[in-house]
PDB file of C-alpha atoms and ligand atoms in Angstrom:
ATOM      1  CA  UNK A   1     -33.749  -5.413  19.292  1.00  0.00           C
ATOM      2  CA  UNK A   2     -29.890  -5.819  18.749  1.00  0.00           C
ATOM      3  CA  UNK A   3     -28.880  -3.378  15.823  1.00  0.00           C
ATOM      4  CA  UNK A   4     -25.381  -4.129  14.111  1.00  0.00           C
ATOM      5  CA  UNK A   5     -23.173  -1.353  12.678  1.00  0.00           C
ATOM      6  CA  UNK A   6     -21.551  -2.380   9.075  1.00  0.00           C
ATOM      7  CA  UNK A   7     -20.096  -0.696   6.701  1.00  0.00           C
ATOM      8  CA  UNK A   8     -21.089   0.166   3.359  1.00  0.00           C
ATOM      9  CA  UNK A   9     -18.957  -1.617   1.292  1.00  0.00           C
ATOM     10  CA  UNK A  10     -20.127  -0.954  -2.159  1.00  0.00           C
ATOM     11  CA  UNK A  11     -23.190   1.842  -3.394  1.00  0.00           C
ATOM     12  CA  UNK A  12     -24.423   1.458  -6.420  1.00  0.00           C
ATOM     13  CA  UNK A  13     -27.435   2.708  -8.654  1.00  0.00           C
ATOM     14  CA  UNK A  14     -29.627   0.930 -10.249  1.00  0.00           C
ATOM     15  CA  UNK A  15     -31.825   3.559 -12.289  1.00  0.00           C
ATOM     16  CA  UNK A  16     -33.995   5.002  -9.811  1.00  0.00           C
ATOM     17  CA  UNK A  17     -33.228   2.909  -6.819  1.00  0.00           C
ATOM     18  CA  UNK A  18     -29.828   2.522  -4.963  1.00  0.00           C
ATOM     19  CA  UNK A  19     -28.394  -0.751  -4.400  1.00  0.00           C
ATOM     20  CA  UNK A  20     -25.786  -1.010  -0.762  1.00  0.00           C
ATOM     21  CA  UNK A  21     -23.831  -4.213  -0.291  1.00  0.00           C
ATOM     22  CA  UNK A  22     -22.402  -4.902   3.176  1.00  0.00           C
ATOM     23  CA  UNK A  23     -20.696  -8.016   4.845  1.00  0.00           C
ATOM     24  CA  UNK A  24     -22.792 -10.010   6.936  1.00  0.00           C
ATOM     25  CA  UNK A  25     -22.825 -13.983   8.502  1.00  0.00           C
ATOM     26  CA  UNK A  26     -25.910 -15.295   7.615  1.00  0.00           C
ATOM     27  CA  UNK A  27     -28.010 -17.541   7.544  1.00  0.00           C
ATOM     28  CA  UNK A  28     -30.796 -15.385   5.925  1.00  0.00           C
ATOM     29  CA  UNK A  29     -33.849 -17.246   4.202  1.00  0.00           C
ATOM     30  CA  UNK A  30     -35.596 -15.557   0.940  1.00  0.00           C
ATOM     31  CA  UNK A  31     -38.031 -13.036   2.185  1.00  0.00           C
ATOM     32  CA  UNK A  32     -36.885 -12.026   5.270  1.00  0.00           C
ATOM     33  CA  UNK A  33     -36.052  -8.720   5.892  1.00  0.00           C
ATOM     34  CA  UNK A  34     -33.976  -6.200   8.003  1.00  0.00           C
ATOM     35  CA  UNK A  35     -34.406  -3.196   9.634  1.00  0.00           C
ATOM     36  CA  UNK A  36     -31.958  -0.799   8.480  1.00  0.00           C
ATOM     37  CA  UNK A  37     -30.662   2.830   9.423  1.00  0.00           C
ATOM     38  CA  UNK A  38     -28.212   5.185   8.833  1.00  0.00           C
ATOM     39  CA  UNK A  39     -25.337   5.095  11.505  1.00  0.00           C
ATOM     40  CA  UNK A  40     -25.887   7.567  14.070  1.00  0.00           C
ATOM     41  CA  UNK A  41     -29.384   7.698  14.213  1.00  0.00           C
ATOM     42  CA  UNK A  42     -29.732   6.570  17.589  1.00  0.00           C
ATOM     43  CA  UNK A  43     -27.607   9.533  19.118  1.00  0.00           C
ATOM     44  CA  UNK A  44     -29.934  11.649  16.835  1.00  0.00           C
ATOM     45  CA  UNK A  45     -33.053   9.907  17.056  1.00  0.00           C
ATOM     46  CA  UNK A  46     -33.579  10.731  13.475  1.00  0.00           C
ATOM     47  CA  UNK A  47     -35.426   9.333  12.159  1.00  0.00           C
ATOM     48  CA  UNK A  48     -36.636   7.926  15.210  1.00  0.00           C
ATOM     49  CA  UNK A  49     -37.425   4.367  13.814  1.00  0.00           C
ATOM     50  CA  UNK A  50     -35.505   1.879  11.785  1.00  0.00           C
ATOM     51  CA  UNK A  51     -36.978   1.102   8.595  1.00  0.00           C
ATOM     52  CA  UNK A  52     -37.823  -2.317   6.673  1.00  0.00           C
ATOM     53  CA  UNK A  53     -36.163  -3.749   3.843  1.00  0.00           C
ATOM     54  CA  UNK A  54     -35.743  -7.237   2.505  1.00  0.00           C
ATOM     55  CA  UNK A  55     -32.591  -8.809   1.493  1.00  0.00           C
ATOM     56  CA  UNK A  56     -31.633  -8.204  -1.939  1.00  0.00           C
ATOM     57  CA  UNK A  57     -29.424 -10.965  -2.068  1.00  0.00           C
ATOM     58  CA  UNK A  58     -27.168 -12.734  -0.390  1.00  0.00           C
ATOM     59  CA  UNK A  59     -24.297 -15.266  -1.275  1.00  0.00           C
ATOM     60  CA  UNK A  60     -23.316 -16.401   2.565  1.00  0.00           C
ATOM     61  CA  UNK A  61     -21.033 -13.418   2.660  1.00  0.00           C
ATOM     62  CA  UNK A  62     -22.480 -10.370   0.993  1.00  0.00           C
ATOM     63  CA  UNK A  63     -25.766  -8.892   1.713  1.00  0.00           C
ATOM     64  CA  UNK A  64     -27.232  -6.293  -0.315  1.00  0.00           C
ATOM     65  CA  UNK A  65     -30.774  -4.518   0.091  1.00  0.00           C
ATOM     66  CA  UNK A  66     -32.514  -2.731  -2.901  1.00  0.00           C
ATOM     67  CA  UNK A  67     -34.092   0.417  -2.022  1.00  0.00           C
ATOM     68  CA  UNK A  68     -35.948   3.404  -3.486  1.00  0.00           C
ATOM     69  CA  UNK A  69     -35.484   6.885  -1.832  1.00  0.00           C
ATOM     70  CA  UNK A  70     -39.347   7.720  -0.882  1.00  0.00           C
ATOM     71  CA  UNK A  71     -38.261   9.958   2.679  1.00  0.00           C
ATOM     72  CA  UNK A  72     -35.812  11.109   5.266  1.00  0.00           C
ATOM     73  CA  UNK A  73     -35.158   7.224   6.534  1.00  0.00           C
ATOM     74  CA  UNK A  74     -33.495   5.938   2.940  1.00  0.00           C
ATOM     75  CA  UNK A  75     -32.293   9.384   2.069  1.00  0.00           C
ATOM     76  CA  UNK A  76     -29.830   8.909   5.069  1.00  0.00           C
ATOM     77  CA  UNK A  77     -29.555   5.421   4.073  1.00  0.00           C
ATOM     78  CA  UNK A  78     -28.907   6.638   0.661  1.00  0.00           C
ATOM     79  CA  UNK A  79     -25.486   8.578   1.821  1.00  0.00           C
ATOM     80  CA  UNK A  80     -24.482   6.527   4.666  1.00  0.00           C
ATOM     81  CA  UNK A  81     -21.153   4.863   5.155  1.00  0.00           C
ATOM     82  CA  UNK A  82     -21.905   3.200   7.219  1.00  0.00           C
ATOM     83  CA  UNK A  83     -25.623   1.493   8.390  1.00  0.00           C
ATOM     84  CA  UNK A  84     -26.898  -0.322  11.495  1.00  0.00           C
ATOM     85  CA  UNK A  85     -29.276  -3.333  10.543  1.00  0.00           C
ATOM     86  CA  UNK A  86     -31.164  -5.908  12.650  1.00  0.00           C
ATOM     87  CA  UNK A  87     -31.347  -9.060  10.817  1.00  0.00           C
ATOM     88  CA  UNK A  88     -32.762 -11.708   9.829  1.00  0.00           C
ATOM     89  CA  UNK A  89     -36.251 -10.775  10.524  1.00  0.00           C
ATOM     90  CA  UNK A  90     -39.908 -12.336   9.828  1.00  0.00           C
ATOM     91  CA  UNK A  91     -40.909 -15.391   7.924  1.00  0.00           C
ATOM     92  CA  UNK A  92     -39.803 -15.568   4.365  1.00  0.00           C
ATOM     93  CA  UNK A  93     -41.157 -17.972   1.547  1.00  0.00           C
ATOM     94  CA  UNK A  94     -41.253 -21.143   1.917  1.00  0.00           C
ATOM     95  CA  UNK A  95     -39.222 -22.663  -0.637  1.00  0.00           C
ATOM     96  CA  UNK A  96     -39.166 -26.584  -1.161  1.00  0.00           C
ATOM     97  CA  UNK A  97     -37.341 -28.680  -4.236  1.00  0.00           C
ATOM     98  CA  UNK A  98     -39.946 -29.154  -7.121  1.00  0.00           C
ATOM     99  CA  UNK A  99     -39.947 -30.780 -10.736  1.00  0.00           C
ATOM    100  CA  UNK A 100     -42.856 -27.999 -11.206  1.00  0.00           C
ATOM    101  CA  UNK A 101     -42.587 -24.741 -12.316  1.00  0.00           C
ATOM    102  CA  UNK A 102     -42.619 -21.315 -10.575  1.00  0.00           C
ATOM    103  CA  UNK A 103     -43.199 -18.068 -11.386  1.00  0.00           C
ATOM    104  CA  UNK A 104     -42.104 -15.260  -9.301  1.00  0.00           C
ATOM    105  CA  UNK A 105     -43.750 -11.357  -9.779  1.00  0.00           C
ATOM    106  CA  UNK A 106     -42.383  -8.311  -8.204  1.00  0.00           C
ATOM    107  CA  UNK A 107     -43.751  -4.463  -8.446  1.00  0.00           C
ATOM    108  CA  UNK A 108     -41.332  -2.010  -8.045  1.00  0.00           C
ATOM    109  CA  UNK A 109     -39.056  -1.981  -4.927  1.00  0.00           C
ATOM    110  CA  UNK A 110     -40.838  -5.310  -4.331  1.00  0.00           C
ATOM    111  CA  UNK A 111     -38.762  -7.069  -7.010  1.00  0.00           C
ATOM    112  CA  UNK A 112     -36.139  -6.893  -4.315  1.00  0.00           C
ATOM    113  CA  UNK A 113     -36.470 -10.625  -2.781  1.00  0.00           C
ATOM    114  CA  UNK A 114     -37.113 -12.176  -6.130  1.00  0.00           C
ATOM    115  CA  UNK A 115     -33.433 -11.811  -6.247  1.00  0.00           C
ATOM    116  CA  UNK A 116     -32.395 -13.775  -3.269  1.00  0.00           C
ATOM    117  CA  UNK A 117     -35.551 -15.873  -3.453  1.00  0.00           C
ATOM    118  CA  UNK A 118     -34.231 -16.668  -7.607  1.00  0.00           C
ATOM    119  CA  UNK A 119     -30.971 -17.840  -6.046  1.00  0.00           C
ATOM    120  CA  UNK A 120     -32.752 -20.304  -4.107  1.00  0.00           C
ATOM    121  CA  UNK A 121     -34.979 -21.994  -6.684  1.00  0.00           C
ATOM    122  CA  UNK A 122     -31.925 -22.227  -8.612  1.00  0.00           C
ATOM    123  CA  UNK A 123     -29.910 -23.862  -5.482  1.00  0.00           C
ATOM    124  CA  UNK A 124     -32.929 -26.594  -5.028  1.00  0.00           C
ATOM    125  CA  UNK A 125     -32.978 -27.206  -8.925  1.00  0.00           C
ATOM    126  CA  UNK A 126     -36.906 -25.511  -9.310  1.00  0.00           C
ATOM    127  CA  UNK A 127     -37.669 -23.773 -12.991  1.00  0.00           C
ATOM    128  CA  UNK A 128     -38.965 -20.605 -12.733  1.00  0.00           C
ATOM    129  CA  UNK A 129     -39.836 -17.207 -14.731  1.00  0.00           C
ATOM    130  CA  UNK A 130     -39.574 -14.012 -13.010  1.00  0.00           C
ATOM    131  CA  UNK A 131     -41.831 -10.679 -14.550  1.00  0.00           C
ATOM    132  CA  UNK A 132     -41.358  -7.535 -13.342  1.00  0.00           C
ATOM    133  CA  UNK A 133     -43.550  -4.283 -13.606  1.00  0.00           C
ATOM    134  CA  UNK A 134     -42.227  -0.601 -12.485  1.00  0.00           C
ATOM    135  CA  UNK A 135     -43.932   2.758 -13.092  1.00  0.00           C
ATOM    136  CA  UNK A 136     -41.898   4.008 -15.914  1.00  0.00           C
ATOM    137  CA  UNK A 137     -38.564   3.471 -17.533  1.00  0.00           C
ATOM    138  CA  UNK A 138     -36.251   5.258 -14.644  1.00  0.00           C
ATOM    139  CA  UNK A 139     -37.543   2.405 -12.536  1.00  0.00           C
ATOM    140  CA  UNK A 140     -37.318  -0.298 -14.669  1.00  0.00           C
ATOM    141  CA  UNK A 141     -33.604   0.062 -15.112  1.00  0.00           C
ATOM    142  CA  UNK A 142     -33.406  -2.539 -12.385  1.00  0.00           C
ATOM    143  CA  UNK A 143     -34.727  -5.138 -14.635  1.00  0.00           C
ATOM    144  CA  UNK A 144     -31.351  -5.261 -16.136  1.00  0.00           C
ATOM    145  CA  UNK A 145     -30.455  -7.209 -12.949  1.00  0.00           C
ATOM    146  CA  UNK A 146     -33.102 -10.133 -13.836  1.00  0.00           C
ATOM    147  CA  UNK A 147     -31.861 -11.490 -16.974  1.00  0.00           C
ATOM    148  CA  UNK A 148     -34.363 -12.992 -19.079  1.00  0.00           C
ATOM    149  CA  UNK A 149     -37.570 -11.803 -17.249  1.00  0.00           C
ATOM    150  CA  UNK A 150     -40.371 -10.137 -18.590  1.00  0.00           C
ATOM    151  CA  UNK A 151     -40.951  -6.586 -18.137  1.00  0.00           C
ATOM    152  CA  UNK A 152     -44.330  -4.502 -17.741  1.00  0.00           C
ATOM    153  CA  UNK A 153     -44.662  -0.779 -17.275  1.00  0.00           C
ATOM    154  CA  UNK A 154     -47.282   1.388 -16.673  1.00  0.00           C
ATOM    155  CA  UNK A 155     -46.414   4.067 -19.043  1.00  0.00           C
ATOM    156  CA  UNK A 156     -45.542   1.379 -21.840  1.00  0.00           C
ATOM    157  CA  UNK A 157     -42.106   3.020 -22.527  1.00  0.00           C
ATOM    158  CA  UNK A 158     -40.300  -0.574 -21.475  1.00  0.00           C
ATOM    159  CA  UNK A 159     -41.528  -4.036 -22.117  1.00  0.00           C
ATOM    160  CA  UNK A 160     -45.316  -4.855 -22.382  1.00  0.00           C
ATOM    161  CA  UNK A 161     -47.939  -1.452 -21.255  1.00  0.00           C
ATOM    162  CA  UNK A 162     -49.606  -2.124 -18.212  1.00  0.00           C
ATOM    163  CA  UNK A 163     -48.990  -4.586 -14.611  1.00  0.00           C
ATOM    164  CA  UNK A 164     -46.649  -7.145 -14.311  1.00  0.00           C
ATOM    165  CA  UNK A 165     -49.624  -9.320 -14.781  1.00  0.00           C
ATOM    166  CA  UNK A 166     -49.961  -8.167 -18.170  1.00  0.00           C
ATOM    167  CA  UNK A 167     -46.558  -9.704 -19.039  1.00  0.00           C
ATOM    168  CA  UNK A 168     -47.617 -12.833 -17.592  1.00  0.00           C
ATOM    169  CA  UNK A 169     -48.630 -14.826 -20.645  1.00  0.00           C
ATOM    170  CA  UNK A 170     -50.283 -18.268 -19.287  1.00  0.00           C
ATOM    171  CA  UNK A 171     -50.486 -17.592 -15.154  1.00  0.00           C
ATOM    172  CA  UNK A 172     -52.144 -20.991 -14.874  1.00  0.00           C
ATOM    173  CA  UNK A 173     -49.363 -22.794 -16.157  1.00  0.00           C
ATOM    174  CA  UNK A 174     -47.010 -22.319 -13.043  1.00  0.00           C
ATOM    175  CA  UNK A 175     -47.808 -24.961 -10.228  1.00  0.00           C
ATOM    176  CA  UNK A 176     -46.667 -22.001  -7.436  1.00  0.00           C
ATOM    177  CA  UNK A 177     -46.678 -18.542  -7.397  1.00  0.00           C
ATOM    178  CA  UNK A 178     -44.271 -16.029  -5.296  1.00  0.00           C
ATOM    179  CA  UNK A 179     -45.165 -12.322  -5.805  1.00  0.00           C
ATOM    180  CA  UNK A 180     -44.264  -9.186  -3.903  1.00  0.00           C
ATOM    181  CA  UNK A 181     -44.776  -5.646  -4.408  1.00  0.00           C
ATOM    182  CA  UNK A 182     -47.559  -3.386  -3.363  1.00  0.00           C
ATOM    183  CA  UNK A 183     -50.948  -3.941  -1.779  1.00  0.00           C
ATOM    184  CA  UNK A 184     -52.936  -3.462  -4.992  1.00  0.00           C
ATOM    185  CA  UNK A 185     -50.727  -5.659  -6.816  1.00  0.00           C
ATOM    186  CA  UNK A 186     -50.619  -7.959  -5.044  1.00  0.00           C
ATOM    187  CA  UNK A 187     -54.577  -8.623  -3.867  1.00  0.00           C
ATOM    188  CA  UNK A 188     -54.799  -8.707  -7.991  1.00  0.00           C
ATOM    189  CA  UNK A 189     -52.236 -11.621  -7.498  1.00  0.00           C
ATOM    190  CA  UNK A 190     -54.359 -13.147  -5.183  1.00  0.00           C
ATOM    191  CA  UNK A 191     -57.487 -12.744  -7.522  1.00  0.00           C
ATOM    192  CA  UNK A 192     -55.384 -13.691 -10.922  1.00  0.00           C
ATOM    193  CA  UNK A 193     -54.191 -17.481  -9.211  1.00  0.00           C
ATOM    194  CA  UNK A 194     -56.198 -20.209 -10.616  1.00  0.00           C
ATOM    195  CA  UNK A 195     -57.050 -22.935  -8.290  1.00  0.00           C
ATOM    196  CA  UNK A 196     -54.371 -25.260  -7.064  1.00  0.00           C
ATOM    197  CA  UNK A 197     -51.586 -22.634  -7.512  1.00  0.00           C
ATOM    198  CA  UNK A 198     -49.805 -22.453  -4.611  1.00  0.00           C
ATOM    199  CA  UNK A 199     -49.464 -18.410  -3.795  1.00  0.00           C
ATOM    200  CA  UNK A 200     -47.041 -17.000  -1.591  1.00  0.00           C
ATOM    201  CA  UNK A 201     -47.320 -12.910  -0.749  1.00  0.00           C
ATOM    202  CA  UNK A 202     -44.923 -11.008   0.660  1.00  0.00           C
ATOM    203  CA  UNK A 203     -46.840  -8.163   1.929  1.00  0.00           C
ATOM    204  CA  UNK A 204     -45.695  -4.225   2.449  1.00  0.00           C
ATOM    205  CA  UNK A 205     -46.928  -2.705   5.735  1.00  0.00           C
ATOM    206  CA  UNK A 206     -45.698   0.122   7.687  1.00  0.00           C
ATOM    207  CA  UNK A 207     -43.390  -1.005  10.267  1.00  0.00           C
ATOM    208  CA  UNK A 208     -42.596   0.696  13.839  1.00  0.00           C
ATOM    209  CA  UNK A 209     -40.272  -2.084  16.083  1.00  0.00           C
ATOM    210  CA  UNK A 210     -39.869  -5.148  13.459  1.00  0.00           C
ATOM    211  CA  UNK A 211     -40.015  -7.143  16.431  1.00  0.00           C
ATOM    212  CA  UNK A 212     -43.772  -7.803  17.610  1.00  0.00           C
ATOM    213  CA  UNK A 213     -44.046  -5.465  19.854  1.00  0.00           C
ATOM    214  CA  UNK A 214     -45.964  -2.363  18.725  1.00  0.00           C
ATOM    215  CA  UNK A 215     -49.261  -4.322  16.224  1.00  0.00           C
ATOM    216  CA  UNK A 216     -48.261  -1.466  13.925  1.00  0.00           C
ATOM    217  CA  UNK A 217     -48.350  -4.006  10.990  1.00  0.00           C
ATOM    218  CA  UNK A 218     -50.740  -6.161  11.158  1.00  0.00           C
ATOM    219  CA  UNK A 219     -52.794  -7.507   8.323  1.00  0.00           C
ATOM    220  CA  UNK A 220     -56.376  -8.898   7.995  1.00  0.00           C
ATOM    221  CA  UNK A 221     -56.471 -12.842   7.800  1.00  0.00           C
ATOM    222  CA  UNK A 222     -58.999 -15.215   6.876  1.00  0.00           C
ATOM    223  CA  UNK A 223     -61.556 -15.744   9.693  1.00  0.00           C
ATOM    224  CA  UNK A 224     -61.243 -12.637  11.858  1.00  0.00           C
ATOM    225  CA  UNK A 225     -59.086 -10.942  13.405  1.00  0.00           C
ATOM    226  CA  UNK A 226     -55.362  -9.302  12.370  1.00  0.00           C
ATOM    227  CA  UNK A 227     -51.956 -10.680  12.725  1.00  0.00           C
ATOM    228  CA  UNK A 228     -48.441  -8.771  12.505  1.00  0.00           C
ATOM    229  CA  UNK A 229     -46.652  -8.905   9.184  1.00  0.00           C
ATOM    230  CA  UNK A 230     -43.413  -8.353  10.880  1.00  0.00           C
ATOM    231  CA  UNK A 231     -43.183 -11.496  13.018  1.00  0.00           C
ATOM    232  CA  UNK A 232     -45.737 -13.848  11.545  1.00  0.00           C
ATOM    233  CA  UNK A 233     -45.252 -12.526   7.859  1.00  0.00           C
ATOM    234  CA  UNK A 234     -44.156 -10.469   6.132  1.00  0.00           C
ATOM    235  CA  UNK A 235     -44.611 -13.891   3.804  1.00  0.00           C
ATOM    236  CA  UNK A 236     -48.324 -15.068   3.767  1.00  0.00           C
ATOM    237  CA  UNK A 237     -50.116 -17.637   1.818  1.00  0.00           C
ATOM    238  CA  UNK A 238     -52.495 -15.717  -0.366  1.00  0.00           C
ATOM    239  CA  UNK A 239     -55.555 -17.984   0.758  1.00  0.00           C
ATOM    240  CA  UNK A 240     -54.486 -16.951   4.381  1.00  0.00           C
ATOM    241  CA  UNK A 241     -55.236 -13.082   3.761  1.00  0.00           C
ATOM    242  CA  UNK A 242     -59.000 -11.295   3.863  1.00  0.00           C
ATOM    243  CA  UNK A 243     -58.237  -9.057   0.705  1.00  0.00           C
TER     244      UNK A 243
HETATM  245  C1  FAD B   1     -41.121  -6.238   4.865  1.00  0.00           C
HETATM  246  C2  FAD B   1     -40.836  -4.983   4.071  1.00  0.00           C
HETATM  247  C3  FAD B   1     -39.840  -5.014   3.111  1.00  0.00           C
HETATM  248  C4  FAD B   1     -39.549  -3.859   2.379  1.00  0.00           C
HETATM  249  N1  FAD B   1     -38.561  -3.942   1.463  1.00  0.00           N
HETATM  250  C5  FAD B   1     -38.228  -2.841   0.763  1.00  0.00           C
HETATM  251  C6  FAD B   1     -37.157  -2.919  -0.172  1.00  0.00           C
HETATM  252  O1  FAD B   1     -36.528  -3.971  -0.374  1.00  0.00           O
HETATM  253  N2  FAD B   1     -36.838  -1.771  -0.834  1.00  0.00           N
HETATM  254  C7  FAD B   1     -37.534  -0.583  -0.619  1.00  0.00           C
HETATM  255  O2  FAD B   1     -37.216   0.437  -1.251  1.00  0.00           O
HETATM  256  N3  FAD B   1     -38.551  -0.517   0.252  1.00  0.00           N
HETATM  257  C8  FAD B   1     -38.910  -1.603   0.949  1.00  0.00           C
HETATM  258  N4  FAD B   1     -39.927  -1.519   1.860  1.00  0.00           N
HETATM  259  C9  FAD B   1     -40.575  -0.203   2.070  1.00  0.00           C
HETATM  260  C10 FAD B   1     -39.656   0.671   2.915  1.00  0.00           C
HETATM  261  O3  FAD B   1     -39.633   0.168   4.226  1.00  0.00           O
HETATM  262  C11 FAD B   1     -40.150   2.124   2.921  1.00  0.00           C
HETATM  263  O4  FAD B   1     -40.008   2.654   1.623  1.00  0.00           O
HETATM  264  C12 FAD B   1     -39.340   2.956   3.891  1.00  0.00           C
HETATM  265  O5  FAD B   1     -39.682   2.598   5.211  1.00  0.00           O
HETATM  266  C13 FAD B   1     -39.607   4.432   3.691  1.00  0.00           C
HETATM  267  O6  FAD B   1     -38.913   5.130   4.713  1.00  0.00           O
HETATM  268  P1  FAD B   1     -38.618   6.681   4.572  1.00  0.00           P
HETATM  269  O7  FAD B   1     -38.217   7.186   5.912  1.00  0.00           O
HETATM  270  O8  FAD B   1     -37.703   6.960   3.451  1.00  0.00           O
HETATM  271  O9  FAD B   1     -40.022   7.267   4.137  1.00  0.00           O
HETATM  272  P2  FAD B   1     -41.166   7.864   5.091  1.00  0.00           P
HETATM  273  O10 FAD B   1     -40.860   9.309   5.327  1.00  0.00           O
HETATM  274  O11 FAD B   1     -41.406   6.985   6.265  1.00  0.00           O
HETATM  275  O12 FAD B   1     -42.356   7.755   4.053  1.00  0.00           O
HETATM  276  C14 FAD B   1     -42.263   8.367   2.743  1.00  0.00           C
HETATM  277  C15 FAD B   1     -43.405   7.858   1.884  1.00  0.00           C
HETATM  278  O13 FAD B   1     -43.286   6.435   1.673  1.00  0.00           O
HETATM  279  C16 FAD B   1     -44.478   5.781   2.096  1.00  0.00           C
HETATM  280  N5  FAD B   1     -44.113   4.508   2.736  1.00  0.00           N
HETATM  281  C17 FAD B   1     -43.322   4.349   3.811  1.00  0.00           C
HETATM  282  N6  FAD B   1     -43.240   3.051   4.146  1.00  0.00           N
HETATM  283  C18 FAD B   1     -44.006   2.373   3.260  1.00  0.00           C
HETATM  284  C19 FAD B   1     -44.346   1.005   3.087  1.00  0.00           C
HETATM  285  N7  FAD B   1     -43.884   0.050   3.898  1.00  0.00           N
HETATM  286  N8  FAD B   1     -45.165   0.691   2.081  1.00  0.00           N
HETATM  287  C20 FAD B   1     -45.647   1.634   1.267  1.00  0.00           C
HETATM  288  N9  FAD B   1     -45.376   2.948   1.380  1.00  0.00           N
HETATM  289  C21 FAD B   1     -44.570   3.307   2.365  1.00  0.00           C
HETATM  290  C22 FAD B   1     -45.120   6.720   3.075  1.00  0.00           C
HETATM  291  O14 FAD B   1     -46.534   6.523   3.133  1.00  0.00           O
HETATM  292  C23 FAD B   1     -44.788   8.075   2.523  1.00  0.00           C
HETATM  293  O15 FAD B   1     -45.691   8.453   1.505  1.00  0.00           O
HETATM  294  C24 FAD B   1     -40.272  -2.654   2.602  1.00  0.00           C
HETATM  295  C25 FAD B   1     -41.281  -2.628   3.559  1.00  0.00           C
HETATM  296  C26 FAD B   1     -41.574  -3.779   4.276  1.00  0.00           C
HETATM  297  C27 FAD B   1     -42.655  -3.762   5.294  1.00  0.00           C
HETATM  298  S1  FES B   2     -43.700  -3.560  13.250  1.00  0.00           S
HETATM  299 FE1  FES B   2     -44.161  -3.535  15.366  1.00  0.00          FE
HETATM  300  S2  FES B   2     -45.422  -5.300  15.607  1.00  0.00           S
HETATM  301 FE2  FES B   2     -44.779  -5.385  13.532  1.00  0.00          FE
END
């Protein structure tokens, strides 16, 4: 896997998450993602693995990834100058022009391609609604950078108490759905979609290469059997996943 050194160009927070903007060519689809590390780490081998993250946005010249700080990979990230990334990777959502409406759902760090993914719909003309859910008000500071979606929390101190599906008033009414965000959430995605709803899920496994090569992060699909999130995903149709 070819890893590209960039530079940090612009670090910014974005309550408890940091946002890092970096030039970079393109073409990169909504949902696909890169794996990302701090400069250096190869002469270090530490960590010893690159780390997923999808594109926060992108505008055919800037790229920018959303990230929380959870352990040693995105604390370097976190202070790095400068970052090696291996991009695009995986399949993101499929995204086709559409007088019907969309609704897109994202759980904590997994709001991050519902940026990117927004700037899309809005490219191909498609209404949409966005809802977003964090754990608390820290984390939900990076709302600020959806205007005019709905926000959930699970400690109730911003926007409706409880998911992201909480905040969802009519689910039914949206002809697709696009969610990402963790696991749980999204299998309750999967369970909340009424029938005809197109539902795309953009799942969070652990990740080793990023390329195919090591089955660290595969996911159970319908009829048997496991297939790797990295190279076939991480986007899936819901009805495609045994959850
Ligand atoms: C396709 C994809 C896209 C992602 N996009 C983003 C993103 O945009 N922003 C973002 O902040 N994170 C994203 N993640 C998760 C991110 O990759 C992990 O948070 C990161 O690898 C943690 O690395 P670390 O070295 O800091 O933590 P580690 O030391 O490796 O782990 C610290 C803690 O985080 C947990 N953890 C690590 N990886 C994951 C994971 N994939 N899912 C759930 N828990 C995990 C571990 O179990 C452990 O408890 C994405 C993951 C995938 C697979
Ligand atoms: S991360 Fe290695 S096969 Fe997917």
């Amino acid at each position: 896997m070819k890893f590209y050194s960039v530079p940090v160009v612009e670090r910014e927070e974005s309550g408890r998450y940091t946002v890092l903007r970096y030039r970079w060519p393109g073409p990169v689809e909504p949902g696909q993602f890169v794996m990302a590390r701090a400069a250096g780490c190869p002469a270090t081998l530490d960590p010893f693995l690159a780390r997923p993250f999808s594109f926060y946005d992108y505008d055919g010249e800037w790229a920018s990834l959303l990230f929380e700080v959870r352990g040693r990979g995105t604390a370097l990230l976190d202070a790095a100058r400068k970052i090696e990334v291996s991009a695009p990777l995986g399949r993101g959502f499929r995204v086709e022009p559409s007088s019907e409406r969309a609704v897109l759902l994202g759980g904590g760090v997994g709001v991050a391609p519902l940026k990117i993914l927004g700037r899309r719909l809005e490219e191909l003309g498609v209404s949409h609604d966005v809802f977003v859910g964090f754990a608390d008000g820290a984390t939900a500071a990076a709302a600020s950078d959806f205007p005019g979606a709905g926000v959930a929390t699970m400690d109730g101190s911003v926007g409706t108490h409880g998911t992201v599906l909480d905040a969802v008033p009519d689910l039914g009414s949206y002809a697709t759905v696009y969610a990402c965000g963790p696991n749980p959430m999204l299998a309750a995605v999967k369970r909340a979609v009424g029938e005809g709803e197109l539902c795309q899920l953009s799942v969070e496994e652990r990740m080793g290469c990023g390329n195919g090569s090591c089955n660290g992060c595969v996911v159970p699909v319908l009829g048997g059997g496991y297939v790797r999130s990295c190279v076939e995903g991480p986007v899936f149709s819901a009805e495609a996943l045994a959850w």
